[in-house]
XYZ file of C-alpha atoms in Angstrom:
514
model
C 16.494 -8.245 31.500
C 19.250 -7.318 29.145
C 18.129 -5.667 25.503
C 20.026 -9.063 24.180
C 17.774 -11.395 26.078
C 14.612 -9.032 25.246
C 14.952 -9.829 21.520
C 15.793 -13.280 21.904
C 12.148 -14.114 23.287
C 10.740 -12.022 20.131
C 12.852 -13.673 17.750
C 11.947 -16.719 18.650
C 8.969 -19.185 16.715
C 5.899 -19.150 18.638
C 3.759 -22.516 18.175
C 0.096 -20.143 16.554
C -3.321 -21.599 17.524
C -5.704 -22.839 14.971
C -7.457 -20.276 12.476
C -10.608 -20.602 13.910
C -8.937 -20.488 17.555
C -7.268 -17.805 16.586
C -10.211 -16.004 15.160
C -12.519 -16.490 18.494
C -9.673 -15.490 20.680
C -9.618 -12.159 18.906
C -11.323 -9.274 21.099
C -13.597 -6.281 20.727
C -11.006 -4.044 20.722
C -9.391 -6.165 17.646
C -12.255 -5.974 15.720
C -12.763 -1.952 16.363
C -9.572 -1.239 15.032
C -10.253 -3.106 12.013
C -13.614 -1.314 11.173
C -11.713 2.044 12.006
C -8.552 0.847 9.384
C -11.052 0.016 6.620
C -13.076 3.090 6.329
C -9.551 4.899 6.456
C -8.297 2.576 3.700
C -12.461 2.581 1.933
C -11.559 6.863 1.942
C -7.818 6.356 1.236
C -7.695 4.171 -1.763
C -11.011 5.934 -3.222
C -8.286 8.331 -3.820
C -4.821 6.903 -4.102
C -6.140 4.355 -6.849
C -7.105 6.427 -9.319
C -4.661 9.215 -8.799
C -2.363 8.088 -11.530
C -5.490 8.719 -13.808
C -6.772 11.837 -12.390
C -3.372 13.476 -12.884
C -2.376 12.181 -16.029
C -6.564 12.453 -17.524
C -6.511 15.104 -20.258
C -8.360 18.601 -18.602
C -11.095 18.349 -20.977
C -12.094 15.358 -19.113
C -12.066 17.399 -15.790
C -8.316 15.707 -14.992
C -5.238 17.769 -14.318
C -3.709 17.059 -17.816
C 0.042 16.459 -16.329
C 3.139 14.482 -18.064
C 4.243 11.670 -16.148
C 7.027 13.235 -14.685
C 4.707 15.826 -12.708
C 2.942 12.745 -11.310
C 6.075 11.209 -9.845
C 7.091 14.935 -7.867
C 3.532 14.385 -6.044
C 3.947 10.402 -5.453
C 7.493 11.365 -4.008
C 6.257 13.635 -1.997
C 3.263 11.865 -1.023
C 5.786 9.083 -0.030
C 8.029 11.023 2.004
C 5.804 12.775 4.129
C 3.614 9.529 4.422
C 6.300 6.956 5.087
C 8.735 9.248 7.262
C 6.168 10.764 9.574
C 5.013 7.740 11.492
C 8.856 7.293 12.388
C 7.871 10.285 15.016
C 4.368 9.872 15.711
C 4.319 6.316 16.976
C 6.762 7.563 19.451
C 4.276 10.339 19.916
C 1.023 7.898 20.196
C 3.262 5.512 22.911
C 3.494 8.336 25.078
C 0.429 10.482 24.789
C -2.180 7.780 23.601
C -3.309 5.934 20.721
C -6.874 7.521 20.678
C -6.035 11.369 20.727
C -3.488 10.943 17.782
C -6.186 8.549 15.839
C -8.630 11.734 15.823
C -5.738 14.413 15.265
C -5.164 12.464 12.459
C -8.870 12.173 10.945
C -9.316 16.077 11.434
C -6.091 16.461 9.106
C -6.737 14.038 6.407
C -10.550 15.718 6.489
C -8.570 18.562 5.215
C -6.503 16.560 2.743
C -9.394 15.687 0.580
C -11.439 18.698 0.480
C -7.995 20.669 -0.544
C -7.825 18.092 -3.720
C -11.608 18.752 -4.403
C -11.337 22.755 -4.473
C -7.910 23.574 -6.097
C -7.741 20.879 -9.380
C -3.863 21.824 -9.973
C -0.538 20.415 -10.161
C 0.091 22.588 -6.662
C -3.730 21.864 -4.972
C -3.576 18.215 -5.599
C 0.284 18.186 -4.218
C -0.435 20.159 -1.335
C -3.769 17.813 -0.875
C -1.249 14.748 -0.979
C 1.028 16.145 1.591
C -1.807 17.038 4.257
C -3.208 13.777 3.399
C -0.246 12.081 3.633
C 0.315 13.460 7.003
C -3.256 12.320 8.697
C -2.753 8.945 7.147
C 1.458 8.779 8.957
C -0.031 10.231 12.319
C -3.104 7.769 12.196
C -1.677 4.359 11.431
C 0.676 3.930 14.613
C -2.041 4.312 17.003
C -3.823 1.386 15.250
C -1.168 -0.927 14.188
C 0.321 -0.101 17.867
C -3.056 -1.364 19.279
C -3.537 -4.278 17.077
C -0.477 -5.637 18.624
C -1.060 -4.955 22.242
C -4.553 -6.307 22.147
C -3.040 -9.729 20.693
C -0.024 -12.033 21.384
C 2.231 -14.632 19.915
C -0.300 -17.463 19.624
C -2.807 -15.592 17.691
C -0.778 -12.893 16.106
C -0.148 -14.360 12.415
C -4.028 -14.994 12.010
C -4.675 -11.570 13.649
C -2.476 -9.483 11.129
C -3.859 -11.432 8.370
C -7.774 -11.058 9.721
C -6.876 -6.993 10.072
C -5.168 -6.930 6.951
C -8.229 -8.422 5.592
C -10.766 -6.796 7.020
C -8.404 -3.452 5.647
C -9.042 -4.918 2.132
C -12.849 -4.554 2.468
C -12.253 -0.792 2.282
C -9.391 -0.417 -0.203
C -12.075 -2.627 -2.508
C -15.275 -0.751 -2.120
C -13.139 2.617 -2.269
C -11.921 2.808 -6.005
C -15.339 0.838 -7.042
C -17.751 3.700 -5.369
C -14.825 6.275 -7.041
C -15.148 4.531 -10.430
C -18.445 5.634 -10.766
C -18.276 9.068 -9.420
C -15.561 10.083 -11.423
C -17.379 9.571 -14.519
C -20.006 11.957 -13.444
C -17.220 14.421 -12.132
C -14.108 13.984 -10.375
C -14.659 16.486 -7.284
C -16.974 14.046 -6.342
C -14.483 11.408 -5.303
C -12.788 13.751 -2.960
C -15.655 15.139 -1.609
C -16.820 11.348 -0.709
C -13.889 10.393 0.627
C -13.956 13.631 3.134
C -17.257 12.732 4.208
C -16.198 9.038 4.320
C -13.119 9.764 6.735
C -15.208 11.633 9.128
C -17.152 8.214 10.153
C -14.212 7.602 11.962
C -15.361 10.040 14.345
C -18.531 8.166 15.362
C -16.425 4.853 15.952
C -13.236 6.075 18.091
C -16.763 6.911 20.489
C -15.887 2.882 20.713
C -12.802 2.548 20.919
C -11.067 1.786 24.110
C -6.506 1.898 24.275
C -5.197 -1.777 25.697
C -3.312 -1.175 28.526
C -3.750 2.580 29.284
C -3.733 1.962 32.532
C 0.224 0.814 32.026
C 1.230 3.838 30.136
C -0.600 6.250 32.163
C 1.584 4.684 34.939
C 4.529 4.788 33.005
C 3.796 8.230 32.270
C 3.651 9.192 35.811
C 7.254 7.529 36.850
C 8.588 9.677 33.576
C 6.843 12.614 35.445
C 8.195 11.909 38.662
C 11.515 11.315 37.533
C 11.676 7.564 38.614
C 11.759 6.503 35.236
C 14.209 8.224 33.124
C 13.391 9.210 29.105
C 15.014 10.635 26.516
C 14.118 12.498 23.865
C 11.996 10.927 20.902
C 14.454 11.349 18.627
C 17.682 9.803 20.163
C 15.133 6.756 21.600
C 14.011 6.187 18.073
C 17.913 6.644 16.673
C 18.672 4.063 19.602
C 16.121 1.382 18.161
C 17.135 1.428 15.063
C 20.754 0.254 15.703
C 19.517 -2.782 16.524
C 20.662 -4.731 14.152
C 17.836 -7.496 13.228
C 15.675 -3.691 12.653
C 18.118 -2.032 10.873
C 18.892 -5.416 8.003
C 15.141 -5.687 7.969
C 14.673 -1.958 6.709
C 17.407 -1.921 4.272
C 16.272 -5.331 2.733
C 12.497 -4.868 2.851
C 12.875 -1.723 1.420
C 13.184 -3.673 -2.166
C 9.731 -5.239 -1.708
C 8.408 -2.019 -1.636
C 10.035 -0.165 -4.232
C 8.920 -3.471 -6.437
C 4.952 -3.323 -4.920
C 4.162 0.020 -4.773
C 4.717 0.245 -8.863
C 1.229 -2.173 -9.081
C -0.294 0.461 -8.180
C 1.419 3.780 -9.219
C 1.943 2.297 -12.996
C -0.706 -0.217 -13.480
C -3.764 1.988 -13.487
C -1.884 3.871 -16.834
C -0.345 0.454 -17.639
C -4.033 -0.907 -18.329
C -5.470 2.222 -19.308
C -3.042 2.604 -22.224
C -2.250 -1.034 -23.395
C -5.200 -3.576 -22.042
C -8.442 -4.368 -23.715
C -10.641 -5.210 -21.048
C -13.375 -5.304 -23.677
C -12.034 -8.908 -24.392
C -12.858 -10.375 -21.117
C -16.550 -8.636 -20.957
C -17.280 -10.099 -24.160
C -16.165 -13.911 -22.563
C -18.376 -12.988 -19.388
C -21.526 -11.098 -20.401
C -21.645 -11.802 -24.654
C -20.802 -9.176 -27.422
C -23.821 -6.173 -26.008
C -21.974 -6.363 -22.809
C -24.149 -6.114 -19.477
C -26.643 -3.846 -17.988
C -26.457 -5.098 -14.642
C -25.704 -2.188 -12.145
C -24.873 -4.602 -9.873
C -22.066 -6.439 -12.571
C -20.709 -2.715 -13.649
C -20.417 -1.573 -9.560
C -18.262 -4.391 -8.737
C -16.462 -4.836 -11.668
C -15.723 -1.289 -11.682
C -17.050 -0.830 -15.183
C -17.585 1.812 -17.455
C -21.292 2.912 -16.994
C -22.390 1.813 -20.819
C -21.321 -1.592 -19.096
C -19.061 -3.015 -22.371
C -15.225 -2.583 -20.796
C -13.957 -2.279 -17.019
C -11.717 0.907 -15.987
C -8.451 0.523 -15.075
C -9.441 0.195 -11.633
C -11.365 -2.428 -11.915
C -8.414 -4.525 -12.530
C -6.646 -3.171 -9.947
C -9.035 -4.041 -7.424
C -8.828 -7.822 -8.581
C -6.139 -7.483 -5.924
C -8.200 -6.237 -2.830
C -11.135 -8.499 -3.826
C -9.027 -11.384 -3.365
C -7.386 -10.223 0.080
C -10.623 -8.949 1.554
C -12.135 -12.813 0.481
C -9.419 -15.181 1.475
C -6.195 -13.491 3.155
C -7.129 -15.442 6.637
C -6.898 -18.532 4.692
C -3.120 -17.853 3.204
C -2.260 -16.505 6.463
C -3.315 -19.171 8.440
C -0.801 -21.142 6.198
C 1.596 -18.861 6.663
C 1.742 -19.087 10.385
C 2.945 -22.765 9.697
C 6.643 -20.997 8.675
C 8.630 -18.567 9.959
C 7.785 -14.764 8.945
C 11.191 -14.184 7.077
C 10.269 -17.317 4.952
C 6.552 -16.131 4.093
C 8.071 -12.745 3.252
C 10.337 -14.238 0.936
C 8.375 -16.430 -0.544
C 5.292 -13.427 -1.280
C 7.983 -11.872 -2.670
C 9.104 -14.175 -5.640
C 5.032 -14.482 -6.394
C 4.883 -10.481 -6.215
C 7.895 -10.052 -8.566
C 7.051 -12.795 -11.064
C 3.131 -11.650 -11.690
C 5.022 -7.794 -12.586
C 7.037 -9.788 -15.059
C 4.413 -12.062 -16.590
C 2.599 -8.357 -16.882
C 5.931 -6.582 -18.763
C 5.876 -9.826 -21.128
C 1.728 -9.374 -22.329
C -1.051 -6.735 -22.661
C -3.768 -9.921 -22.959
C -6.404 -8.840 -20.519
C -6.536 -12.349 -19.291
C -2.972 -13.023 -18.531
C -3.642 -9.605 -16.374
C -6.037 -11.357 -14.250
C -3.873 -14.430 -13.329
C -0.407 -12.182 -13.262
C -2.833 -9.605 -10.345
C -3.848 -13.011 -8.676
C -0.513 -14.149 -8.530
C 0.590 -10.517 -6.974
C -2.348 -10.681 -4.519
C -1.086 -14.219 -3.493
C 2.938 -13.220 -2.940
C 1.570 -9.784 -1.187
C -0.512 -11.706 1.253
C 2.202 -13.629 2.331
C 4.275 -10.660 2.379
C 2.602 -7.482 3.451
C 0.802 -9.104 6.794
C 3.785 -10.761 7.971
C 5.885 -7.546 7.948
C 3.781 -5.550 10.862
C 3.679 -9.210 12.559
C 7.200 -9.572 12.941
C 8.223 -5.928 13.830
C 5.018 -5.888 16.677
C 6.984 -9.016 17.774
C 10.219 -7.852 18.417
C 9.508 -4.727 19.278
C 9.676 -3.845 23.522
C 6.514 -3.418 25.222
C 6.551 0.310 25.777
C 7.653 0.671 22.108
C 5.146 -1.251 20.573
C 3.806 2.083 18.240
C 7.158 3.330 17.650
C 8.393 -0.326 15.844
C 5.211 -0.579 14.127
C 5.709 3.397 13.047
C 9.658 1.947 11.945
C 7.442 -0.312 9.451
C 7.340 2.470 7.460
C 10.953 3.055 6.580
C 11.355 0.131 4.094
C 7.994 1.728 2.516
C 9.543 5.330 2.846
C 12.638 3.945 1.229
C 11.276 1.629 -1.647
C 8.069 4.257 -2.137
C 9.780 7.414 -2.689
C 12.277 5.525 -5.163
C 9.622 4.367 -6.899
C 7.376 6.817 -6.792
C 9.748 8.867 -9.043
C 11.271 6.440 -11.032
C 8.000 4.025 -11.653
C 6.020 7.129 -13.478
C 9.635 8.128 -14.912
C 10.647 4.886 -16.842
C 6.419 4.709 -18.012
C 6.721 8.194 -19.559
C 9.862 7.252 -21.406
C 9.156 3.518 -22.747
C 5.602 2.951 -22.214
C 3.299 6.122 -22.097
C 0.605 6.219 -24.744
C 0.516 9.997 -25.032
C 3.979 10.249 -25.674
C 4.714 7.348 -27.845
C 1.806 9.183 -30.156
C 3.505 12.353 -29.901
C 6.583 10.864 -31.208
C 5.132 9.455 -34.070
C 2.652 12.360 -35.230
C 6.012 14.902 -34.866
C 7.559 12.299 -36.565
C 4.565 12.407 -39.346
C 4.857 16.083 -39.411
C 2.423 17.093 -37.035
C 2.528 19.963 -34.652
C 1.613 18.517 -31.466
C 2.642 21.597 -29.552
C -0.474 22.945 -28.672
C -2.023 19.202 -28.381
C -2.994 19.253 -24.944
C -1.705 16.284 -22.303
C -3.793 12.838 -23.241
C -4.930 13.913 -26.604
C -2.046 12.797 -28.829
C -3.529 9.163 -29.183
C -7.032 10.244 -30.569
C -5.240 12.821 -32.919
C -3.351 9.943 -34.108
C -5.897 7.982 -34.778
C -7.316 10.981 -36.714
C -4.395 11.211 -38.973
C -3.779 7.400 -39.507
C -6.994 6.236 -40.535
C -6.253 2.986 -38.300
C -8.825 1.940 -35.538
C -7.789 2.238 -32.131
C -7.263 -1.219 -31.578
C -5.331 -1.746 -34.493
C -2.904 1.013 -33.978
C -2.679 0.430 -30.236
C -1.444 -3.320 -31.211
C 1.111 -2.021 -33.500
C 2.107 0.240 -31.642
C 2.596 -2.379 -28.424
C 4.584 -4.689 -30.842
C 7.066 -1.654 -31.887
C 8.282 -0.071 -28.694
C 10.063 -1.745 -25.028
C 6.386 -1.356 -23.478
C 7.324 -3.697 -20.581
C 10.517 -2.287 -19.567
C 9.271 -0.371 -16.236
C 7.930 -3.758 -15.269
C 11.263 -5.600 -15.942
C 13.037 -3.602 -13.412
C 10.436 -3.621 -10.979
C 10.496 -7.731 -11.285
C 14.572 -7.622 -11.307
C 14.565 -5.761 -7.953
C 11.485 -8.140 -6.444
C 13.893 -10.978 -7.184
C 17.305 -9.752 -5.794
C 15.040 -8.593 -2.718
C 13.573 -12.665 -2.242
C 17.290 -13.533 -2.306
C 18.251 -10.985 0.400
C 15.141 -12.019 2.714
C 16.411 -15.773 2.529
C 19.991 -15.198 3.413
C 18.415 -12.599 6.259
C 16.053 -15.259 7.258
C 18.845 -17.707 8.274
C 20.989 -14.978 9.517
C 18.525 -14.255 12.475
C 17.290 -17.687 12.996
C 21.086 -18.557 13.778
C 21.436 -15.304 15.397
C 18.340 -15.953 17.918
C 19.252 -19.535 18.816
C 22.928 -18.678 19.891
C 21.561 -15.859 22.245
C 19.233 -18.735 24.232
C 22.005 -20.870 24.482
C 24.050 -17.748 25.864
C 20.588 -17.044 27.915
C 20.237 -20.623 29.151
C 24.339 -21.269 29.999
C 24.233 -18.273 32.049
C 20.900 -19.306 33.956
C-alpha cells in the first residue's frame, strides 16, 4: 500500500463506540500506562507548578530570589530540551522497546529532582530542569506510543480523554502535597517528588509492550537485512514532509505558545494581583477555616484564611481529573481538527477575561473556561497524530507531538516571563515607584520592593496593590497570549477543511483505481 493510501485510512472519521463501551473495551495494559503517566505527572507538576514561585520567591523565604528574565532562560531551556528530545527517542523506543526507555527515563529524572534539592541556584535549578527535562522527553513516547497500540479507532477519542484524565489525578495532587511542603521548606518538594518518581519502578514490574512480538520480528528482518532501515534521523526528516504533519506542527504550535503561559505566568499573575482572601471569606466566613482537609485541597495557606497561587491553578486539573471523559466523549461526536479549534477559542478567551480583571472570582470561571477549551484541545492532539501515524511509527508521531509544544513553549517560555517583568511584575512596578520616591532600592533584595513600599507609603497592602492595578497595563502579557489563541482557532478551521477535502479526494483516487 502506497504512503498516499496509508494516510487516507487515518484521515478518515471513524464512527467511536459509546463512553461506557468505550471505557469497558479499554485493557489492562491501558489502564497501567495511565497509573504510570500520573505518578510521572503527580512528581512532575509537584515541581513545574510552583517553579515560577520558587525562582522568583525572595531568598529570605528559602527561594532563589531571581528577576523574571532569569526565569524565562530556565523555562527556555527546560522547553527545548523537553519538547525536542522525544523527536529522537520515540524513534529510539519503536525500535528498542517502550519498557527499557520508560525506566532509562525514571533513573534520569530521579536525578533531576535531587539536583534542584541540593544546589538552590540560578545554575542548580537550570541544570535540574535540563536533566529533568530529559527523563520526562525520553519517558513520554514509550507511553503515549503504547496508549495507541493498545487501542484503535472506535475507542480512541474516549481512550485519550480517560488517559488524559487519569494524568490529571497526578498533576492535581502534585502542586497540593507541594503547597504544603514548601511552606515548611522548599527542598522538601524536590526531595518528594524524587522519591515519588521512583514508584514508577515498582509498576513497569506490570507493565507488559503491545505487540512486542511484531517489533521483535521486525527487528530481526532489519537484522537480517530483509527489511531495509535508515537512519533515525533521515526516517524522522522523511515523516515530517508529510504534509497533513508538517501544517499540523506549524499551526498547533500557536495553541501552545498561548497555553503554556497559564501556567508559566499565572502562578505570579495571582500571586501579585489576586485576593483569594475574597473567595475564602464567601466559602468558610470572615475567621477562615481550620479544616486540614479544606486547606489540602484547596491548596491553602496553612493559617487557612487565603489559597496560594497554586491553588488556583489547580482549579484546572481538578476539573480534568473529574469530568474530561465526559467532554471527550462529546468530542468524539466531531472531527478532531474541529474539537481542537473549538478548545482553542475557550482557551484563548478565559486568558483574556483574566488580562481584563484581578477579581478572584472572575479567576475561577476564566480557569474553568481554560480547563473546558484545553480538554477539547490537548486530548485530541495525541489522538489524531496516533491516528495517522504508520504502525511501526506509532512512538515516533506521538514523539512529533512535541514539536508544536517545542515551538509554542520555548517562545513562550521567554517571552511569557519577559512581557510579566516589564508590564505586570509586582517587584518591579514597586521598584519603579520607591526610585521614583527617592528610595535606594539597590541593595533591596529580589521580592522585597512591595513590602518596603508599603513601609514608606503608609497604605495597606490591599489598598496600594488596587491602585497600583488601576495605574499600570497589568493585563498586557495576557492580551497577546489571547491574540495568538485566536489567530491559531482561525488557522485550525481553515486546516480542518483543508484535510477533510484533502482525505476524501485520495478515496475517490483509492476507490477509481480499485
Amino acid at each position: 500500500m502506497s504512503d498516499q493510501n496509508t494516510h487516507t485510512t487515518t484521515i478518515k472519521d471513524v464512527k467511536q463506540l459509546g463512553t461506557f463501551a468505550a471505557i469497558g473495551s479499554l485493557s489492562y495494559v491501558f489502564w497501567i500506562c495511565g497509573g504510570m503517566e500520573m505518578i510521572e505527572r503527580l512528581a512532575y507538576y509537584g515541581v513545574r507548578s510552583l517553579s515560577s514561585l520558587y525562582a522568583t520567591d525572595s531568598a529570605a523565604n528559602g527561594g532563589l530570589g531571581l528577576i523574571e528574565s532569569d526565569l524565562g532562560i530556565i523555562f527556555m531551556v527546560w522547553a527545548l530540551i523537553q519538547t525536542f528530545v522525544p523527536v529522537l527517542s520515540g524513534g529510539l523506543s519503536d525500535r528498542y522497546g517502550y519498557k527499557e526507555t520508560i525506566f532509562a527515563s525514571t533513573v534520569i529524572k530521579i536525578l533531576g529532582y535531587l539536583l534542584m534539592a541540593f544546589i538552590p541556584t540560578f545554575w542548580g535549578f537550570l541544570f535540574g530542569a535540563a536533566i529533568l527535562a530529559l527523563g520526562t522527553g525520553i519517558f513520554k513516547p514509550g507511553i503515549q506510543g503504547t496508549i495507541v497500540k493498545s487501542t484503535n479507532r472506535t475507542n480512541s477519542s474516549i481512550a485519550w480523554g480517560v488517559f488524559y484524565q487519569t494524568v490529571n489525578i497526578g498533576a492535581f495532587l502534585g502542586p497540593l502535597i507541594s503547597a504544603q511542603l514548601r511552606q515548611l521548606e522548599w527542598q522538601y518538594v524536590f526531595f518528594a517528588c524524587a522519591a515519588i518518581i521512583s514508584l514508577n519502578f515498582l509498576m513497569l514490574l506490570t507493565y507488559r509492550e503491545e505487540d512486542k512480538e511484531e517489533r521483535l520480528t521486525y527487528r530481526a528482518k532489519v537484522a537480517s537485512g530483509e527489511v531495509k532501515e535508515e537512519s533515525l534521523w533521515v526516517d524522522s526528516l522523511r515523516e515530517l514532509k508529510n504534509p497533513i504533519l508538517l501544517w499540523y506542527v506549524f499551526i498547533f504550535s500557536g495553541f501552545w505558545f498561548m497555553l503554556m503561559a497559564f501556567w508559566d505566568v499565572g502562578p505570579l499573575y495571582f500571586r501579585d494581583w489576586v485576593d483569594t482572601s475574597v473567595m475564602v471569606r464567601d466559602l468558610f466566613g470572615t475567621q477562615g477555616t481550620e479544616s486540614s482537609i479544606a486547606i489540602f485541597f484547596l491548596g491553602m495557606a496553612q493559617d487557612g484564611k487565603s489559597i496560594n497561587p497554586e491553588g488556583l491553578v489547580n482549579i484546572n486539573a481538578g476539573l480534568i481529573m473529574t469530568i474530561c471523559f465526559l467532554v471527550t466523549g462529546w468530542s468524539a461526536r466531531i472531527r478532531a481538527t474541529s474539537s481542537m479549534a473549538l478548545g482553542t477559542f475557550l482557551a484563548s478567551a478565559a486568558l483574556l477575561l483574566i488580562g481584563s480583571f484581578s477579581f478572584v472570582w472572575v479567576m475561577v470561571s476564566a480557569i474553568i473556561i481554560f480547563s473546558f477549551g484545553e480538554m477539547l484541545s490537548s486530548p485530541k492532539c495525541s489522538e489524531y497524530l496516533g491516528n495517522i501515524a504508520p504502525s511501526q511509527k506509532k512512538a515516533m508521531y506521538l514523539g512529533f507531538s512535541q514539536l508544536p509544544i517545542g515551538v509554542g513553549w520555548i517562545a513562550e517560555s521567554f517571552l511569557g516571563p519577559y512581557l510579566y517583568g516589564q508590564y505586570s511584575s509586582k517587584d518591579n512596578i514597586s521598584r519603579q515607584m520607591l526610585t521614583d520616591a527617592g528610595t535606594d532600592v539597590s541593595n533591596l533584595p529580589i521580592g522585597e520592593a512591595f513590602t518596603k513600599l508599603v513601609e514608606v507609603t503608609g497604605q495597606t497592602a490591599e489598598v496600594l496593590t488596587a491602585n497600583m492595578y488601576a495605574s499600570h497595563n497589568i493585563g498586557t502579557v495576557w492580551y497577546v497570549m489571547g491574540a495568538v489563541g485566536l489567530i491559531t482557532t482561525f488557522g485550525l478551521i481553515v486546516y480542518g477543511k483543508w484535510t477533510y477535502r484533502f482525505a476524501m479526494e485520495i478515496e475517490k483516487e483509492a476507490l477509481a483505481s480499485a
